[in-house]
Amino acid sequence: MIIAVDGPTASGKGTIAKGLGRHFGLPVLDTGLLYRAVGLQTRVMGLDPDDPIDAARAASFPDSLLQEPDLRSVACGALASRVSVHKRVRAALLERQRQFAARPGGAVLDGRDIGTVIAPHADVKLFVTASIEARARRRHAESRDRGETLTLEQVMDDLAKRDERDRNRAEAPLLQAEDAFLIDNSDMSVSEALEHAISIVEKARQQKG
Ligand code: DC
């Protein structure tokens, strides 16, 4: 079974994807980390994240970079959003994601274009979202826990910019697939959102027989 989990930044899609992976015994790929690694690699190599050729060079980052704790920072998220607009970067990361989706037992992938581009044939597609206020509060708490000193306003501003860029880019924009189930978890706890997601997947699985 392939489960596609898409949604905007800090929507809780990563937590839901991990929870689904645990519940259904499936491996999980956080595809945002790949884009974050490309973003970080532009910084390591002194390249321009807004230049398509520079950004594509950074797409051949070493695998060890995926273990770098700084990948989770707000700054790497912003770099990821910038490099992800380039067609060459998306093409360079495509095969790796498709191979993961094609694992014999199935997989859970979370990102922006899983249900639309990477695995349009996924068995179940979820589109996870929450209000910008709820997402900013969560991201702000996470960044504080990491020792970053951003204000709530700065985090909200960064989210708004990333939403705008991710939704309006020409290549594989953030978009709810027509056959995706919408989960708005603005007023749900983490466990409520996960239970809801599990029940959607279970129902979809039964319907497919
Ligand atoms: O999910 P995230 O916040 O870690 O993603 C960081 C950025 O990477 C996001 O702003 C856009 C990009 N991204 C993408 O374009 N496609 C994906 N499948 C995953 C992430």
GROMACS .gro file of C-alpha atoms and ligand atoms in nm:
model
  229
    1MET     CA    1   0.000   0.000   0.000
    2ILE     CA    2   0.133   0.345  -0.095
    3ILE     CA    3   0.013   0.638   0.117
    4ALA     CA    4   0.074   0.993  -0.009
    5VAL     CA    5   0.068   1.271   0.252
    6ASP     CA    6   0.087   1.625   0.115
    7GLY     CA    7   0.035   1.964   0.270
    8PRO     CA    8   0.191   2.301   0.352
    9THR     CA    9   0.476   2.372   0.591
   10ALA     CA   10   0.419   2.290   0.957
   11SER     CA   11   0.077   2.137   0.888
   12GLY     CA   12   0.161   1.826   1.090
   13LYS     CA   13   0.193   1.608   0.779
   14GLY     CA   14   0.529   1.470   0.890
   15THR     CA   15   0.389   1.358   1.225
   16ILE     CA   16   0.090   1.199   1.054
   17ALA     CA   17   0.314   1.025   0.798
   18LYS     CA   18   0.537   0.882   1.073
   19GLY     CA   19   0.234   0.770   1.274
   20LEU     CA   20   0.081   0.599   0.969
   21GLY     CA   21   0.413   0.428   0.899
   22ARG     CA   22   0.422   0.292   1.255
   23HIS     CA   23   0.057   0.185   1.250
   24PHE     CA   24   0.066   0.008   0.913
   25GLY     CA   25   0.429  -0.112   0.937
   26LEU     CA   26   0.545   0.088   0.635
   27PRO     CA   27   0.872   0.277   0.575
   28VAL     CA   28   0.837   0.656   0.563
   29LEU     CA   29   1.018   0.908   0.341
   30ASP     CA   30   1.013   1.276   0.442
   31THR     CA   31   1.075   1.422   0.095
   32GLY     CA   32   1.112   1.774   0.236
   33LEU     CA   33   1.445   1.661   0.385
   34LEU     CA   34   1.580   1.600   0.033
   35TYR     CA   35   1.498   1.958  -0.070
   36ARG     CA   36   1.639   2.084   0.261
   37ALA     CA   37   1.964   1.896   0.189
   38VAL     CA   38   1.988   2.060  -0.154
   39GLY     CA   39   1.929   2.398   0.010
   40LEU     CA   40   2.195   2.337   0.273
   41GLN     CA   41   2.439   2.209   0.011
   42THR     CA   42   2.411   2.541  -0.180
   43ARG     CA   43   2.530   2.709   0.139
   44VAL     CA   44   2.811   2.455   0.196
   45MET     CA   45   2.934   2.498  -0.164
   46GLY     CA   46   2.879   2.876  -0.172
   47LEU     CA   47   2.622   2.846  -0.455
   48ASP     CA   48   2.319   3.063  -0.533
   49PRO     CA   49   1.992   2.883  -0.436
   50ASP     CA   50   1.795   3.100  -0.681
   51ASP     CA   51   2.011   3.006  -0.978
   52PRO     CA   52   1.885   2.690  -1.154
   53ILE     CA   53   2.231   2.564  -1.255
   54ASP     CA   54   2.384   2.626  -0.910
   55ALA     CA   55   2.086   2.466  -0.735
   56ALA     CA   56   2.101   2.160  -0.964
   57ARG     CA   57   2.472   2.115  -0.879
   58ALA     CA   58   2.378   2.108  -0.511
   59ALA     CA   59   2.131   1.824  -0.580
   60SER     CA   60   2.423   1.578  -0.580
   61PHE     CA   61   2.472   1.630  -0.205
   62PRO     CA   62   2.639   1.350  -0.004
   63ASP     CA   63   2.394   1.117   0.178
   64SER     CA   64   2.563   1.204   0.509
   65LEU     CA   65   2.405   1.550   0.482
   66LEU     CA   66   2.065   1.392   0.550
   67GLN     CA   67   2.180   1.332   0.911
   68GLU     CA   68   2.263   1.702   0.966
   69PRO     CA   69   2.044   1.838   1.254
   70ASP     CA   70   2.050   2.188   1.099
   71LEU     CA   71   1.832   2.055   0.813
   72ARG     CA   72   1.529   2.104   1.041
   73SER     CA   73   1.600   2.473   1.099
   74VAL     CA   74   1.373   2.750   0.971
   75ALA     CA   75   1.665   2.881   0.760
   76CYS     CA   76   1.708   2.545   0.580
   77GLY     CA   77   1.333   2.528   0.522
   78ALA     CA   78   1.345   2.864   0.347
   79LEU     CA   79   1.645   2.756   0.136
   80ALA     CA   80   1.460   2.432   0.048
   81SER     CA   81   1.158   2.626  -0.070
   82ARG     CA   82   1.384   2.841  -0.293
   83VAL     CA   83   1.574   2.553  -0.457
   84SER     CA   84   1.254   2.350  -0.500
   85VAL     CA   85   1.117   2.588  -0.765
   86HIS     CA   86   1.381   2.471  -1.015
   87LYS     CA   87   1.281   2.201  -1.264
   88ARG     CA   88   1.634   2.051  -1.266
   89VAL     CA   89   1.635   2.012  -0.889
   90ARG     CA   90   1.295   1.840  -0.892
   91ALA     CA   91   1.408   1.612  -1.178
   92ALA     CA   92   1.726   1.518  -0.989
   93LEU     CA   93   1.526   1.410  -0.682
   94LEU     CA   94   1.242   1.235  -0.869
   95GLU     CA   95   1.390   0.887  -0.919
   96ARG     CA   96   1.494   0.849  -0.557
   97GLN     CA   97   1.139   0.925  -0.442
   98ARG     CA   98   0.974   0.700  -0.702
   99GLN     CA   99   1.202   0.411  -0.606
  100PHE     CA  100   1.106   0.455  -0.244
  101ALA     CA  101   0.737   0.453  -0.337
  102ALA     CA  102   0.790   0.132  -0.537
  103ARG     CA  103   0.920  -0.068  -0.239
  104PRO     CA  104   0.761  -0.416  -0.246
  105GLY     CA  105   0.560  -0.379   0.076
  106GLY     CA  106   0.456  -0.020   0.004
  107ALA     CA  107   0.554   0.306   0.170
  108VAL     CA  108   0.439   0.636   0.314
  109LEU     CA  109   0.580   0.952   0.153
  110ASP     CA  110   0.519   1.305   0.272
  111GLY     CA  111   0.577   1.626   0.078
  112ARG     CA  112   0.404   1.868  -0.157
  113ASP     CA  113   0.360   1.675  -0.484
  114ILE     CA  114   0.343   1.311  -0.376
  115GLY     CA  115  -0.020   1.254  -0.476
  116THR     CA  116   0.007   1.464  -0.791
  117VAL     CA  117   0.353   1.388  -0.938
  118ILE     CA  118   0.561   1.132  -0.745
  119ALA     CA  119   0.294   0.868  -0.682
  120PRO     CA  120  -0.028   0.967  -0.861
  121HIS     CA  121  -0.125   0.596  -0.836
  122ALA     CA  122  -0.101   0.597  -0.453
  123ASP     CA  123  -0.365   0.384  -0.280
  124VAL     CA  124  -0.460   0.660  -0.038
  125LYS     CA  125  -0.389   1.032  -0.062
  126LEU     CA  126  -0.417   1.272   0.230
  127PHE     CA  127  -0.391   1.649   0.214
  128VAL     CA  128  -0.307   1.775   0.561
  129THR     CA  129  -0.349   2.139   0.648
  130ALA     CA  130  -0.417   2.381   0.936
  131SER     CA  131  -0.469   2.755   0.969
  132ILE     CA  132  -0.158   2.971   0.931
  133GLU     CA  133  -0.193   3.078   1.298
  134ALA     CA  134  -0.195   2.719   1.423
  135ARG     CA  135   0.098   2.626   1.199
  136ALA     CA  136   0.300   2.932   1.305
  137ARG     CA  137   0.242   2.856   1.675
  138ARG     CA  138   0.368   2.499   1.630
  139ARG     CA  139   0.669   2.597   1.419
  140HIS     CA  140   0.757   2.874   1.665
  141ALA     CA  141   0.752   2.630   1.959
  142GLU     CA  142   0.973   2.386   1.765
  143SER     CA  143   1.223   2.655   1.669
  144ARG     CA  144   1.237   2.775   2.032
  145ASP     CA  145   1.305   2.418   2.145
  146ARG     CA  146   1.596   2.406   1.901
  147GLY     CA  147   1.737   2.723   2.059
  148GLU     CA  148   1.649   2.956   1.769
  149THR     CA  149   1.540   3.306   1.871
  150LEU     CA  150   1.276   3.393   1.610
  151THR     CA  151   0.957   3.576   1.713
  152LEU     CA  152   0.612   3.437   1.635
  153GLU     CA  153   0.568   3.718   1.379
  154GLN     CA  154   0.892   3.624   1.201
  155VAL     CA  155   0.784   3.258   1.185
  156MET     CA  156   0.439   3.355   1.053
  157ASP     CA  157   0.598   3.580   0.791
  158ASP     CA  158   0.833   3.299   0.681
  159LEU     CA  159   0.539   3.055   0.654
  160ALA     CA  160   0.334   3.299   0.446
  161LYS     CA  161   0.626   3.345   0.206
  162ARG     CA  162   0.682   2.973   0.176
  163ASP     CA  163   0.311   2.902   0.122
  164GLU     CA  164   0.306   3.160  -0.153
  165ARG     CA  165   0.619   3.021  -0.324
  166ASP     CA  166   0.519   2.653  -0.285
  167ARG     CA  167   0.164   2.712  -0.418
  168ASN     CA  168   0.247   2.941  -0.707
  169ARG     CA  169   0.559   2.786  -0.858
  170ALA     CA  170   0.531   2.649  -1.213
  171GLU     CA  171   0.682   2.307  -1.136
  172ALA     CA  172   0.475   2.064  -0.926
  173PRO     CA  173   0.310   2.328  -0.705
  174LEU     CA  174   0.154   2.241  -0.372
  175LEU     CA  175  -0.193   2.127  -0.471
  176GLN     CA  176  -0.457   1.900  -0.325
  177ALA     CA  177  -0.498   1.604  -0.563
  178GLU     CA  178  -0.859   1.562  -0.677
  179ASP     CA  179  -0.882   1.226  -0.506
  180ALA     CA  180  -0.709   1.331  -0.182
  181PHE     CA  181  -0.885   1.336   0.155
  182LEU     CA  182  -0.856   1.673   0.331
  183ILE     CA  183  -0.755   1.678   0.697
  184ASP     CA  184  -0.770   2.024   0.857
  185ASN     CA  185  -0.617   1.970   1.200
  186SER     CA  186  -0.628   2.334   1.326
  187ASP     CA  187  -0.847   2.225   1.617
  188MET     CA  188  -0.724   1.870   1.663
  189SER     CA  189  -0.459   1.731   1.897
  190VAL     CA  190  -0.176   1.531   1.743
  191SER     CA  191  -0.336   1.202   1.848
  192GLU     CA  192  -0.681   1.306   1.718
  193ALA     CA  193  -0.533   1.399   1.379
  194LEU     CA  194  -0.347   1.069   1.359
  195GLU     CA  195  -0.654   0.864   1.457
  196HIS     CA  196  -0.853   1.048   1.191
  197ALA     CA  197  -0.587   0.974   0.929
  198ILE     CA  198  -0.572   0.605   1.027
  199SER     CA  199  -0.951   0.573   0.998
  200ILE     CA  200  -0.946   0.732   0.649
  201VAL     CA  201  -0.671   0.492   0.534
  202GLU     CA  202  -0.852   0.192   0.681
  203LYS     CA  203  -1.180   0.286   0.514
  204ALA     CA  204  -1.011   0.348   0.179
  205ARG     CA  205  -0.836   0.013   0.206
  206GLN     CA  206  -1.162  -0.171   0.279
  207GLN     CA  207  -1.333   0.000  -0.015
  208LYS     CA  208  -1.056  -0.110  -0.247
  209GLY     CA  209  -1.109  -0.461  -0.109
  210DC      O1  210   0.812   1.976   0.418
  210DC      P1  211   0.927   2.071   0.442
  210DC      O2  212   0.890   2.196   0.517
  210DC      O3  213   1.045   2.003   0.503
  210DC      O4  214   0.972   2.118   0.293
  210DC      C1  215   1.069   2.217   0.271
  210DC      C2  216   1.052   2.276   0.132
  210DC      O5  217   1.083   2.179   0.033
  210DC      C3  218   0.910   2.324   0.099
  210DC      O6  219   0.891   2.459   0.132
  210DC      C4  220   0.898   2.301  -0.050
  210DC      C5  221   0.997   2.190  -0.078
  210DC      N1  222   0.934   2.059  -0.104
  210DC      C6  223   0.886   2.037  -0.231
  210DC      O7  224   0.890   2.126  -0.315
  210DC      N2  225   0.834   1.915  -0.264
  210DC      C7  226   0.827   1.817  -0.173
  210DC      N3  227   0.776   1.697  -0.209
  210DC      C8  228   0.873   1.839  -0.040
  210DC      C9  229   0.925   1.963  -0.008
   0.00000   0.00000   0.00000
